[in-house]
Structure formats: structure tokens, C-alpha cells
CSV table of C-alpha atoms in Angstrom, one decimal:
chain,number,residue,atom,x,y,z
A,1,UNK,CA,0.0,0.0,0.0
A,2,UNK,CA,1.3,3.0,-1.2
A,3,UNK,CA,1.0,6.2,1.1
A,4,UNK,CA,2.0,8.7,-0.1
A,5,UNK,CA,-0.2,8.7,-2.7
A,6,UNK,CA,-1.9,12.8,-3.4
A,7,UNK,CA,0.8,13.9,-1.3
A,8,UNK,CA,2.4,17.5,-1.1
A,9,UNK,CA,4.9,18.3,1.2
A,10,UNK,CA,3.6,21.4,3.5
A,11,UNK,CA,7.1,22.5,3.7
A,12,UNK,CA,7.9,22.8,0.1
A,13,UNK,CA,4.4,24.3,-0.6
A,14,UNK,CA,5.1,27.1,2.4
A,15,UNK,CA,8.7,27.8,1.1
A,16,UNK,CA,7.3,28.4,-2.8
A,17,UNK,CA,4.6,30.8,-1.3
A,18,UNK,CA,7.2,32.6,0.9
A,19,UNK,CA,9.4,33.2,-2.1
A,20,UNK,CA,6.4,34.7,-3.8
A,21,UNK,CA,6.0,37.1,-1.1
A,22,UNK,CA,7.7,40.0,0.6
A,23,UNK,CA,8.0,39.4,5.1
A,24,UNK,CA,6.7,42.6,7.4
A,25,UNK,CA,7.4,42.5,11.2
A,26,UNK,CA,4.7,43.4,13.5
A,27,UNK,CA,6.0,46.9,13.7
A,28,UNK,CA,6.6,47.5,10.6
A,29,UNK,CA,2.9,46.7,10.3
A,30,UNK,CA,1.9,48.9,12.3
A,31,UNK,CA,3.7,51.9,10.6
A,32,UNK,CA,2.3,51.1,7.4
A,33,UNK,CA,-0.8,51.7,9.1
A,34,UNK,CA,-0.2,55.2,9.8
A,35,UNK,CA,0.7,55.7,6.3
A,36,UNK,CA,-0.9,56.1,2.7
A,37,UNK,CA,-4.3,54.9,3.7
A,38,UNK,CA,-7.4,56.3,2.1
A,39,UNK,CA,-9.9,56.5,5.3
A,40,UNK,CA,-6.5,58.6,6.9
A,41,UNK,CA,-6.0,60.5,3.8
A,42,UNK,CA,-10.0,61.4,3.7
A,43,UNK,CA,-9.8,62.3,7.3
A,44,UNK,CA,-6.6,64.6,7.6
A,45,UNK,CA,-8.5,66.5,4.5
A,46,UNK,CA,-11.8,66.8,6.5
A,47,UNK,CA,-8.9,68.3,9.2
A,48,UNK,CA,-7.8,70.5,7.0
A,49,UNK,CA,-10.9,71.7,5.7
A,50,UNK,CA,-12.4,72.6,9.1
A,51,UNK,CA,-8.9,74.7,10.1
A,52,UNK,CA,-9.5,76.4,6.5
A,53,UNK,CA,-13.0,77.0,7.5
A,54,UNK,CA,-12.5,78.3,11.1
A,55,UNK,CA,-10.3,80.7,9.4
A,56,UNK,CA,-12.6,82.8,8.1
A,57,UNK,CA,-15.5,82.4,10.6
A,58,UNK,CA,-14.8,85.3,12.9
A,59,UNK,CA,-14.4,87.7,9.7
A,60,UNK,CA,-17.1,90.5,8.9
A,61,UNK,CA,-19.1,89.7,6.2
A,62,UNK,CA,-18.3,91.4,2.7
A,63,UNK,CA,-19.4,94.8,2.3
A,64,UNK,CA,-22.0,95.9,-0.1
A,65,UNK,CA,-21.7,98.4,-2.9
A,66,UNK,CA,-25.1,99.6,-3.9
A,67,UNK,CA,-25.7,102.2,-7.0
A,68,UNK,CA,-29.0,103.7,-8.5
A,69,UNK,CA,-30.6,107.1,-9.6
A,70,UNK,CA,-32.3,108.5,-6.0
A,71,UNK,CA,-35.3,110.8,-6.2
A,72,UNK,CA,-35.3,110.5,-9.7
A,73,UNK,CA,-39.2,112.5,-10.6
A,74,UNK,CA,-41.5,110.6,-12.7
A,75,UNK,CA,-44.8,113.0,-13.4
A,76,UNK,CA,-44.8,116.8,-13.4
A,77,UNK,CA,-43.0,118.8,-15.6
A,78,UNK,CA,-39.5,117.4,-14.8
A,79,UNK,CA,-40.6,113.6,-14.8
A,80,UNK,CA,-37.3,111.4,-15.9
A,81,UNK,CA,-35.0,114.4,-15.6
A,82,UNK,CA,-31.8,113.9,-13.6
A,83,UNK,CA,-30.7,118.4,-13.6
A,84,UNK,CA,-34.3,119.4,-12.3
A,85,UNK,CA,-35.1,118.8,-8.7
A,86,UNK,CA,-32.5,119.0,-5.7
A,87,UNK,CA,-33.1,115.6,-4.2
A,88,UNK,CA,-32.1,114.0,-7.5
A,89,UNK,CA,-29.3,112.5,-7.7
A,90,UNK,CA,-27.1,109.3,-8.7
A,91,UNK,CA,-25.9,107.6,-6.3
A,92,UNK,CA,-23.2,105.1,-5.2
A,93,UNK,CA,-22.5,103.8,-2.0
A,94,UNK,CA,-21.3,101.3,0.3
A,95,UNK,CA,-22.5,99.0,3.2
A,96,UNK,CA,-20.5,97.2,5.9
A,97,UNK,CA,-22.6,94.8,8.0
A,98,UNK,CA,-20.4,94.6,11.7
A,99,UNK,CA,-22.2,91.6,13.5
A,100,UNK,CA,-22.1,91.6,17.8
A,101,UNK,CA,-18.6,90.6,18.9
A,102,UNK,CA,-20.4,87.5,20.9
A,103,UNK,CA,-21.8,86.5,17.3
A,104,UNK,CA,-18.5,86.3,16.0
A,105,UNK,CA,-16.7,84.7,18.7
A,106,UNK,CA,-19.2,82.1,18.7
A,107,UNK,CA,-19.1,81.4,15.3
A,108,UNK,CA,-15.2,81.0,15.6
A,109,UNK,CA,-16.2,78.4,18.8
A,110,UNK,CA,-18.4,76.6,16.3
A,111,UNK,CA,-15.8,76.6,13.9
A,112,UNK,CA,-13.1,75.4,16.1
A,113,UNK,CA,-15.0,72.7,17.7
A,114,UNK,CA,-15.8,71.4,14.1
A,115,UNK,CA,-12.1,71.0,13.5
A,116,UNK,CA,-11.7,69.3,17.1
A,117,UNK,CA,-14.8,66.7,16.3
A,118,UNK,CA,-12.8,66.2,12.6
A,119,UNK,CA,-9.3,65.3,14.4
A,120,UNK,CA,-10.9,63.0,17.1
A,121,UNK,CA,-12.5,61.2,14.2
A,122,UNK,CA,-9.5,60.6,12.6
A,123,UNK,CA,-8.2,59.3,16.1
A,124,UNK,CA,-10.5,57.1,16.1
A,125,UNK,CA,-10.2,56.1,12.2
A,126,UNK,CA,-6.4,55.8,12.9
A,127,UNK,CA,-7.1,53.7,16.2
A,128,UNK,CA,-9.4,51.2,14.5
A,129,UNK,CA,-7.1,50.9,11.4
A,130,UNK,CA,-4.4,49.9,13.9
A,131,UNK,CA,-6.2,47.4,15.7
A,132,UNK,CA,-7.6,45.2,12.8
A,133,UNK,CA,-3.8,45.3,11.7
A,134,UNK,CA,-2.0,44.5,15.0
A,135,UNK,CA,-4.9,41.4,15.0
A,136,UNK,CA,-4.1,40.4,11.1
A,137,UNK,CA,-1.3,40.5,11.5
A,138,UNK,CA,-0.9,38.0,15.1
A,139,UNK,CA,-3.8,35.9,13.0
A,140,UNK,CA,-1.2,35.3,10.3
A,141,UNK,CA,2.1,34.7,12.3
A,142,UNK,CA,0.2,32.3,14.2
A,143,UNK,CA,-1.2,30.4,11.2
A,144,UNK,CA,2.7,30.1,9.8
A,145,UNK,CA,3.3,28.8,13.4
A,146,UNK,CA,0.6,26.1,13.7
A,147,UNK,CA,1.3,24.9,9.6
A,148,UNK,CA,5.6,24.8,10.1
A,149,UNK,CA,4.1,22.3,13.0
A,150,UNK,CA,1.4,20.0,10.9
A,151,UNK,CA,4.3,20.0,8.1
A,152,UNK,CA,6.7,18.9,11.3
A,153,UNK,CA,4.0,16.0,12.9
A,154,UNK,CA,2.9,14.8,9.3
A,155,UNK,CA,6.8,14.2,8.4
A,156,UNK,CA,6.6,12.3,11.7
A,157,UNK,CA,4.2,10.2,11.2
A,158,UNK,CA,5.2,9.2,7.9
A,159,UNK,CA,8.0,8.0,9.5
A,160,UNK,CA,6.3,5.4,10.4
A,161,UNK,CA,5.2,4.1,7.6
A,162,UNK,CA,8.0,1.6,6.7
A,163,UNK,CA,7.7,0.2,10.0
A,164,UNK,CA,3.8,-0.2,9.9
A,165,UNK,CA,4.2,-2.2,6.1
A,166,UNK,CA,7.2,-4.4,7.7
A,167,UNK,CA,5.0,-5.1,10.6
A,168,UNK,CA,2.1,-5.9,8.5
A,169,UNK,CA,4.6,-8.1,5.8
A,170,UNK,CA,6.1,-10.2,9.0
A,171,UNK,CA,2.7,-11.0,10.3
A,172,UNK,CA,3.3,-9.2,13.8
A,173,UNK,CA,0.2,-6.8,13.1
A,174,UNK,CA,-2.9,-6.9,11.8
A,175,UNK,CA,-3.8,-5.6,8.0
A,176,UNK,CA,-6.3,-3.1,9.3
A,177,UNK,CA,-3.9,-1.9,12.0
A,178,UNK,CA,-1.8,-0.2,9.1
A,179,UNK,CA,-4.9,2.1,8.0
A,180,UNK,CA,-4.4,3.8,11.6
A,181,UNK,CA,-1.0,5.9,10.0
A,182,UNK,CA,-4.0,7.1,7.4
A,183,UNK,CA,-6.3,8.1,9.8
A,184,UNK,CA,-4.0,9.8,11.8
A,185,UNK,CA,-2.5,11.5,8.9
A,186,UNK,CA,-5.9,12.3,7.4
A,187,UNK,CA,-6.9,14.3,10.7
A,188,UNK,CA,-4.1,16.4,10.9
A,189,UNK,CA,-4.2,17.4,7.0
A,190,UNK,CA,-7.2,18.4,7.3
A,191,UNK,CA,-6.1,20.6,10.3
A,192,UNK,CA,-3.9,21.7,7.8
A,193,UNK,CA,-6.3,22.6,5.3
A,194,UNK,CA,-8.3,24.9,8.0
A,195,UNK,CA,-5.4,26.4,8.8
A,196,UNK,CA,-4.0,27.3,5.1
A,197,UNK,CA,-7.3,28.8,4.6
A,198,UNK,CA,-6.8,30.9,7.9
A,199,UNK,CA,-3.3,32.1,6.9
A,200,UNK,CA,-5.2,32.8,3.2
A,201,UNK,CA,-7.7,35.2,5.4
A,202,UNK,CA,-5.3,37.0,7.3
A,203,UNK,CA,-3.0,37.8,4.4
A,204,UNK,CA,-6.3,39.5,2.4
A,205,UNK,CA,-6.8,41.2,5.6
A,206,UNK,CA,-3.1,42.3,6.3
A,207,UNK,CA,-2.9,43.7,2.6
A,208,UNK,CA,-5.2,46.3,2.8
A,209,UNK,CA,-2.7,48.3,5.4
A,210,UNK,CA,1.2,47.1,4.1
A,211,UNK,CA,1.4,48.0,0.1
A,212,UNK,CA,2.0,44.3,-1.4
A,213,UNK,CA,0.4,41.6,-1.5
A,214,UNK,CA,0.7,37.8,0.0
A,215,UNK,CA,2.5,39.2,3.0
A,216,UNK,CA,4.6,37.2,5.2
A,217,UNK,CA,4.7,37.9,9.3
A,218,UNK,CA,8.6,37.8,10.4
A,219,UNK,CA,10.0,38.2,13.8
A,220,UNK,CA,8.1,37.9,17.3
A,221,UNK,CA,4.8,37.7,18.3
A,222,UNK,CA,3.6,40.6,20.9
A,223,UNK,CA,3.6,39.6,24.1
A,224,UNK,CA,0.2,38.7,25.9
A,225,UNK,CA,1.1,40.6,29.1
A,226,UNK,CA,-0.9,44.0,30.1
A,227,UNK,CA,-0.5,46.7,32.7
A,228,UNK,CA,-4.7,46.5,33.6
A,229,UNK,CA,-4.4,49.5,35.7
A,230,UNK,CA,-2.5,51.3,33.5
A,231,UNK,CA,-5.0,50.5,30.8
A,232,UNK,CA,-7.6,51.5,32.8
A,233,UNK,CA,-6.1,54.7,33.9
A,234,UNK,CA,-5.6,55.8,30.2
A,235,UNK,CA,-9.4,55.6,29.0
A,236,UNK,CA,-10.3,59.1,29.6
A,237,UNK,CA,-7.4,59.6,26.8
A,238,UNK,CA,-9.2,57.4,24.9
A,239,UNK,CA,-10.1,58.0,20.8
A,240,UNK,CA,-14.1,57.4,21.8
A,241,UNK,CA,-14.6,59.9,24.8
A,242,UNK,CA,-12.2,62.3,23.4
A,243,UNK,CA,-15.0,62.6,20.1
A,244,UNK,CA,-17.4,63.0,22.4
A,245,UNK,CA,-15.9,65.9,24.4
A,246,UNK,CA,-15.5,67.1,21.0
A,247,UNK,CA,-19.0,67.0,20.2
A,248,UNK,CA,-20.3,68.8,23.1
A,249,UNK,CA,-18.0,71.4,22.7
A,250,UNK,CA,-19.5,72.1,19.4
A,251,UNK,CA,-23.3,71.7,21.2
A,252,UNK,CA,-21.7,74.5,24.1
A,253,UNK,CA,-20.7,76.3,21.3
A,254,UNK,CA,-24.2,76.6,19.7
A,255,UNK,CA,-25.4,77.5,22.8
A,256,UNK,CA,-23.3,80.5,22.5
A,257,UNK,CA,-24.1,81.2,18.9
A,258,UNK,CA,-27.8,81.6,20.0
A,259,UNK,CA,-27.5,83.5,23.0
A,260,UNK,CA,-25.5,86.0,20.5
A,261,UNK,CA,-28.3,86.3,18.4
A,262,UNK,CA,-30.4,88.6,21.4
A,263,UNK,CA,-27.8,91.3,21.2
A,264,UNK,CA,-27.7,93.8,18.8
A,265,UNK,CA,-25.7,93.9,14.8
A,266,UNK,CA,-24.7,96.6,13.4
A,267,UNK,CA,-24.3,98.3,10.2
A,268,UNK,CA,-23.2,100.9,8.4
A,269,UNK,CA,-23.6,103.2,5.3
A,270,UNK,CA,-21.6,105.4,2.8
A,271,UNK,CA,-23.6,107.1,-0.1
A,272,UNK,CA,-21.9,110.0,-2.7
A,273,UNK,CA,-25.0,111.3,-4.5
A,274,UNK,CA,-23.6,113.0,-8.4
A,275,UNK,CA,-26.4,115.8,-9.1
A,276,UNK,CA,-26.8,119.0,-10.7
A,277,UNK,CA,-23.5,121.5,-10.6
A,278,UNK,CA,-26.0,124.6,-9.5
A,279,UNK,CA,-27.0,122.3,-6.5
A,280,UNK,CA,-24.1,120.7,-5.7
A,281,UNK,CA,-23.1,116.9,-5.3
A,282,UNK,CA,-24.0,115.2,-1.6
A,283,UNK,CA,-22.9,112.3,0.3
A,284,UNK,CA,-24.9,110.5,2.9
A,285,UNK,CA,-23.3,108.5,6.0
A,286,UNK,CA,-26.0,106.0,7.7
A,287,UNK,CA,-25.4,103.6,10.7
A,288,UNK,CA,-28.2,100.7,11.1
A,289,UNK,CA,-28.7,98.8,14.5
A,290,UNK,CA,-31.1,95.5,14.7
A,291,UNK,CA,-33.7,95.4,17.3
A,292,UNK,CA,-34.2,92.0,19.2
A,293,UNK,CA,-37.5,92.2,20.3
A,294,UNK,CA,-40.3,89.5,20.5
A,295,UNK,CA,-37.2,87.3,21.5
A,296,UNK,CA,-39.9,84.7,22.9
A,297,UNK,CA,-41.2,84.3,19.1
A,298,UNK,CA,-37.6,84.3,18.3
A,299,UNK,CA,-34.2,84.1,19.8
A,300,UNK,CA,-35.4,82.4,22.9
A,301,UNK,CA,-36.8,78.9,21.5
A,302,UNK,CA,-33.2,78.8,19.2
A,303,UNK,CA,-31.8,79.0,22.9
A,304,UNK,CA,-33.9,76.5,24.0
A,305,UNK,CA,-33.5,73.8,21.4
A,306,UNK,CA,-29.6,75.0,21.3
A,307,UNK,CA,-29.4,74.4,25.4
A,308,UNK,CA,-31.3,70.9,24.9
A,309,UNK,CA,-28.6,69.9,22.0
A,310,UNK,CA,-26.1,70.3,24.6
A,311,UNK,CA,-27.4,68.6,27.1
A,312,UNK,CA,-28.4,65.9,24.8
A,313,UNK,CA,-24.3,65.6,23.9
A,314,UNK,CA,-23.8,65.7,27.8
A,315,UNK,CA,-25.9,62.9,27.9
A,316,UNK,CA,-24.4,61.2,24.5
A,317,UNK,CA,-21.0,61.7,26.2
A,318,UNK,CA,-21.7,59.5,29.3
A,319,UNK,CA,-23.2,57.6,28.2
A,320,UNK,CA,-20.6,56.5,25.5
A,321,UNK,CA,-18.2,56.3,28.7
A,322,UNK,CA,-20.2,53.9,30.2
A,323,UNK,CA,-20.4,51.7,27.3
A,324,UNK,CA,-16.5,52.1,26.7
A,325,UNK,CA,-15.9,51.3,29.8
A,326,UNK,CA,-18.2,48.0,29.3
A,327,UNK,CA,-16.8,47.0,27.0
A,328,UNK,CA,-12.9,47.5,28.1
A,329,UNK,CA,-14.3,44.8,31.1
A,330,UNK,CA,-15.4,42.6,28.5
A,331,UNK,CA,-12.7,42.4,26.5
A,332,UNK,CA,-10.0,42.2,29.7
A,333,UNK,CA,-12.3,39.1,31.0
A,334,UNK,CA,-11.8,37.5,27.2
A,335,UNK,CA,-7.7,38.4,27.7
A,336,UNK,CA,-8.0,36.6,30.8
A,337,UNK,CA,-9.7,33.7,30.1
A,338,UNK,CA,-7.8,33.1,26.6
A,339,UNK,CA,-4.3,33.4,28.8
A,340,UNK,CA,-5.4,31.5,31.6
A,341,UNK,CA,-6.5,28.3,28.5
A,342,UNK,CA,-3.2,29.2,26.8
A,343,UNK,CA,-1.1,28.4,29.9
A,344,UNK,CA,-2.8,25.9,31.6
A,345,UNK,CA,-2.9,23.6,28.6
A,346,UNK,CA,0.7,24.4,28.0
A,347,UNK,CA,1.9,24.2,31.5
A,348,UNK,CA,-0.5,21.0,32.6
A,349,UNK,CA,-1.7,19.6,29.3
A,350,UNK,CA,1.4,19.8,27.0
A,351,UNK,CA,3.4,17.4,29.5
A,352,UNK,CA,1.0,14.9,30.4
A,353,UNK,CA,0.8,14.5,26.1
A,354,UNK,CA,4.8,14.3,25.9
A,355,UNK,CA,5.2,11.8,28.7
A,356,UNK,CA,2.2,9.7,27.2
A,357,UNK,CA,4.4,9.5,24.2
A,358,UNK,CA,7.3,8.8,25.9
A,359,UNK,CA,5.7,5.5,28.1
A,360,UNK,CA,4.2,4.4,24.7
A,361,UNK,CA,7.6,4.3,22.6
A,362,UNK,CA,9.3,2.9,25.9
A,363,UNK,CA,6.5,0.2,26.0
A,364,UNK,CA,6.6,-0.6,22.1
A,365,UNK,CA,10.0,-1.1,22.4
A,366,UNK,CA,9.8,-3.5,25.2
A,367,UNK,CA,7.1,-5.0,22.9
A,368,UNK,CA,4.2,-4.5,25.5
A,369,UNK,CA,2.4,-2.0,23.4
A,370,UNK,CA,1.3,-1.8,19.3
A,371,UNK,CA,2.4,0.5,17.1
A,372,UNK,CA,-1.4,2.0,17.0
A,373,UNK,CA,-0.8,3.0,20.2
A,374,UNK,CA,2.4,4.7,19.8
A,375,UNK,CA,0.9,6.6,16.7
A,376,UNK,CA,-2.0,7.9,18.1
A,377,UNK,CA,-0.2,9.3,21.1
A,378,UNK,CA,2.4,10.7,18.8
A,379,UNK,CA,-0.7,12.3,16.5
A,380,UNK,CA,-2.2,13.3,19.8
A,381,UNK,CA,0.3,15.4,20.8
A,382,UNK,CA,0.6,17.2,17.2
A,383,UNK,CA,-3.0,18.0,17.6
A,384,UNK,CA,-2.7,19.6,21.2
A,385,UNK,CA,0.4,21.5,20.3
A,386,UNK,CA,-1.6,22.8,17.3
A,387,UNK,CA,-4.3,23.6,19.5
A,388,UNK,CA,-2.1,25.6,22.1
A,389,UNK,CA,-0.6,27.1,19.6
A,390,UNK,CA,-4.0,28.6,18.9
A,391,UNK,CA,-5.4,29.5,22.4
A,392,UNK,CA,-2.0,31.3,22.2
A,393,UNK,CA,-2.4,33.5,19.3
A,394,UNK,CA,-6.1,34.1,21.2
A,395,UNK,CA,-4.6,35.8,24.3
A,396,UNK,CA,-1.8,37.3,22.2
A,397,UNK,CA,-4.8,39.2,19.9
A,398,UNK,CA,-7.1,39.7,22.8
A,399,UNK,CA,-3.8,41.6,24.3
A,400,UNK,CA,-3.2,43.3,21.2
A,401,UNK,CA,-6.8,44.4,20.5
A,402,UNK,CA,-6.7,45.9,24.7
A,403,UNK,CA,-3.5,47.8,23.6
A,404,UNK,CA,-4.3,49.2,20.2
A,405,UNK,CA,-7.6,50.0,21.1
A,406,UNK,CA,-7.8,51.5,24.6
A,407,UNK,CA,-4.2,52.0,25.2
A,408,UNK,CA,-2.9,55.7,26.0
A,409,UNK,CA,0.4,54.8,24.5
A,410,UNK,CA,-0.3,52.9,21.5
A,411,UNK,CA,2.6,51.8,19.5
């Protein structure tokens, strides 16, 4: 019987892919992050638009030239006559609206707080972008962790495939005993499989931050460890709260806006008026003030609904604290429960599988034990390693995800 039959080393198939693609440390990964990326791009412009904006939002408005024929008789004997009457005249002028000074300074707050709201929601852009990274790329060193070991156990247990046909030719086992190397083969291939199409996954994902494709991760893993406290202590500074402080800035500064509207604008006038040479030419200088009256048909309910805006974002903002904060708990408790699974089957499992092994081979070569029973120990272990191997990379991205995403100091 032949075995090796559909075959393909895992080794030879990883080293042709790697040769294919270009290696990016977990760093390095991270930097990329923070550089040509379109959602970053699209949000420094939003930036830069608001500064350009706020700019300008304390200025007076643009004056207003104004030009006509004033006085200008229409009946009577000097109807249409420009020379004829004394008040006729053409005229040009000139108007300069000067709004309150509380009008314009709120309008500069409202202003300024939309540029504050645009850079906290780049923050947050940038903070999300670096988290789904840091993870893609732990997701994909792991995967070229756990297939380097199914390529290692299947080379193994293929090992034992000239022993399992001798045994079979001598008569010392049973025909149906050599379909136990298959079996065992056949479950960690298709372990294999799943985790070839993980690796696949993370790669697509990794390439959308690092600019080529098929990326391979080089180097060391992050370490699981966290500073809770620490993390804790730095989620006031966090992307989330620091958007809504942002937005009810820019509610405060409506508020201010509104209240500016009861008091007073001003205006003023400049008219030269060209008329007849026997009555001389005139000019006219006019100052305008509004008059806020009826404000409780007017000014007042914009107050109101102004006031109830920025309560609402006082509101908006705690209650987006308490839900960052719930979910920071949430995601600590999966940290610790992934870390405590990673190291308890590594410290308590992993050597109660090696020693197994160990009394099996020591027993089948006393001839007190079948080959079956060293293969399925030996398969056993490759399939527990695999599997700490992945409650590894579990607490490794749970730690990441804490760090990236609610970390003061993220790398």
C-alpha cells in the first residue's frame, strides 16, 4: 500500500509561497498603518478643511456696494430728468454689515469645535485601522506557526510508515492496523487545510494596510502581558470619549451662537450722490442697528432647542463612557480567560501528552504496546500543540486588540 499517494509536502508548498511574497514585522505593520491609507488621507482633508473653514468664521461679512438714480421724478413737468429737482441725484455707495462681537466669537467656537470633532475622528479612524492590523497580523504569524508544526507531525508520522508495512509483511500486526497511520494522517491534514485557509484570510486582511500583496509575518509575536491599571487609567485619553468631548464642545458652542443672536448687529452706510453742478453733489453717512424684540417668538426657543442639544451631547457623552468602559471589562475578561487556557494547557496539558508519548515508545519497544498506540499518542500530541498554539495567538490578539484600542500609548 502505497502512502504517499496525493501527497504534497507542507514545507515545500510554504517555502514556494514565501518566495512569492515579501516578510513585514509586527511593527513595521503597524507603521504602514499610519501611512498612505485612504480613510486617513480622507480624514486629515476633513482636518484641514475645518482649520480652513474656522479661518474665516470670525471675519465681517463682505461689504456691499449699492448704485441707483435716487429721487429721480417721474410726473410733473421734470418727470425722468436727472438736472431738475434738488433731491435728485445718482448715487453710489457702500454697506459694511459689523455683526455683535459675541456673534462672531461664537461662530469661531463653532468653527473650532468642528475642527476638534474632525481630528478625534481621525483618532479614532487611525485607532481602529491599527487594531484590525495589529490582529491580522498576530492571526497570520500564528497560522505560519501552527502549519511549520502539521508540516513537522505529518513528516513524523510518515515516518512510520515503513515500520507499519514491515510489521504488516512479518505477520506481527494486523492488516487493518496499518490504516491507523492514514487516519491519523488524514486528521491532521485536514487541520492543515483549515489552517492554510486561515493564513489565506489574514493575508487579504493584512494587505489592505502594508502595500504588497501575499504578506509574510517575520520576527516575534507581541507579548500577551498588560498593565490592567494602567490600561484603565488611560481611558479618559481614549479616541471614543475624546470625540465626544468634541461634540459637546460644538453643542456649548451653539449654545453661545444663539445666545449671541439677542444682542444687537450693526451696520453701516456710505452714499456719494452726483447731481446737478447749481446744487451741488452730496454724500450721505448712515449707521443701522437690529432690534431683538419679540425674542420669545424668536431668539429664545433657538436658545432653548440650542441648550437641549447640549445637554443631549452631555448625555451622548456619558453615556458612551459607560459603554466604553463595558466593554474594556469585556474584552479584559476574554484576555484573561484566553491566557489562563493558553497556559494551563501548556503548562499542565502539553506534558501529560509528551510523557504519554514517551511511556508508549518505551513500552513498544519493550514489545508490551502496538504501534497504534504509539501513533495515536504521537498524533495526539501534534494535535494539542496545534491547538495551544492557537489559544496562544487568542490571548496574544485579545492583548493586542486591549492595547491598540484603549491603550494611551499605543505603539
Amino acid at each position: 500500500m502505497d502512502w504517499r499517494i496525493g501527497w504534497v509536502p507542507f514545507s515545500a508548498l510554504l517555502a514556494a509561497q514565501a518566495a512569492q511574497a515579501q516578510s513585514v514585522g509586527y511593527e513595521e505593520a503597524l507603521a504602514a498603518v499610519r501611512g498612505e491609507q485612504p480613510v486617513l488621507e480622507a480624514g486629515a482633508l476633513r482636518v484641514q478643511s475645518r482649520r480652513e473653514a474656522a479661518e474665516a468664521a470670525d471675519e465681517l461679512p463682505d461689504p456691499r456696494l449699492r448704485a441707483g438714480v435716487m429721487n429721480l421724478p417721474v410726473s410733473g413737468p421734470a418727470a425722468f430728468e436727472l438736472d431738475r429737482q434738488l433731491p435728485t441725484q445718482v448715487a453710489i455707495g457702500i454697506e459694511q454689515e459689523i455683526p455683535n462681537l459675541a456673534r462672531r466669537r461664537a461662530r469661531y467656537g463653532v468653527a473650532s469645535s468642528e475642527v476638534r470633532v474632525a481630528e478625534a475622528r481621525l483618532g479614532m479612524a487611525e485607532r481602529n485601522l491599527l487594531a484590525s492590523a495589529g490582529t491580522a497580523w498576530v492571526s497570520l504569524f500564528y497560522a505560519q506557526e501552527r502549519l511549520d508544526l502539521a508540516s513537522t507531525a505529518l513528516d513524523e508520522l510518515r515516518a512510520f510508515i515503513p515500520v507499519a508495512n514491515s510489521a504488516v509483511a512479518s505477520g506481527s500486526a494486523r492488516p487493518a492496523e496499518s490504516l491507523v497511520i492514514r487516519r491519523e494522517l488524514l486528521g491532521i491534514e485536514d487541520a492543515a487545510t483549515s489552517i492554510e485557509a486561515e493564513r489565506e484570510t489574514a493575508q487579504a486582511q493584512l494587505s489592505r494596510y502594508i502595500p504588497f500583496p501575499d504578506p509574510v509575518a517575520l520576527g516575534e509575536a507581541p507579548t500577551a502581558a498588560l498593565d490592567e491599571n494602567q490600561l484603565r487609567f488611560e481611558l479618559e485619553e481614549n479616541p471614543e470619549l475624546i470625540l465626544a468631548d468634541a461634540e459637546q464642545d460644538r453643542a456649548e458652542a451653539g449654545v453661545a451662537l444663539a445666545r449671541a443672536e439677542k444682542r444687537p448687529d450693526f451696520g453701516v452706510s456710505v452714499n456719494y450722490g452726483r447731481r446737478d453742478q447749481a446744487f451741488g453733489d452730496a454724500v450721505s453717512v448712515m449707521g443701522s442697528i437690529t432690534l431683538p424684540i419679540f425674542t420669545d417668538r424668536r431668539q429664545n426657543p433657538r436658545i432653548a432647542a440650542a441648550e437641549a442639544d447640549a445637554a443631549a451631547a452631555l448625555a451622548d457623552r456619558e453615556d458612551r463612557r459607560r459603554a466604553l468602559v463595558a466593554d474594556f471589562e469585556a474584552h479584559l475578561a476574554t484576555w484573561r480567560s484566553t491566557t489562563r487556557q493558553w497556559r494551563r494547557a501548556r503548562d499542565e496539558l502539553l506534558p501529560l501528552a509528551r510523557d504519554r508519548v514517551e511511556l508508549e515508545t518505551a513500552s513498544f519497544a519493550a514489545g508490551r504496546a502496538d504501534l497504534v498506540d504509539v501513533i495515536a499518542a504521537k498524533s495526539a500530541l501534534a494535535l494539542l500543540e496545534l491547538e495551544i498554539l492557537e489559544r496562544e495567538q487568542a490571548a496574544v490578539q485579545a492583548a493586542v486588540k486591549l492595547q491598540l484600542t484603549y491603550g494611551e500609548g499605543r505603539p
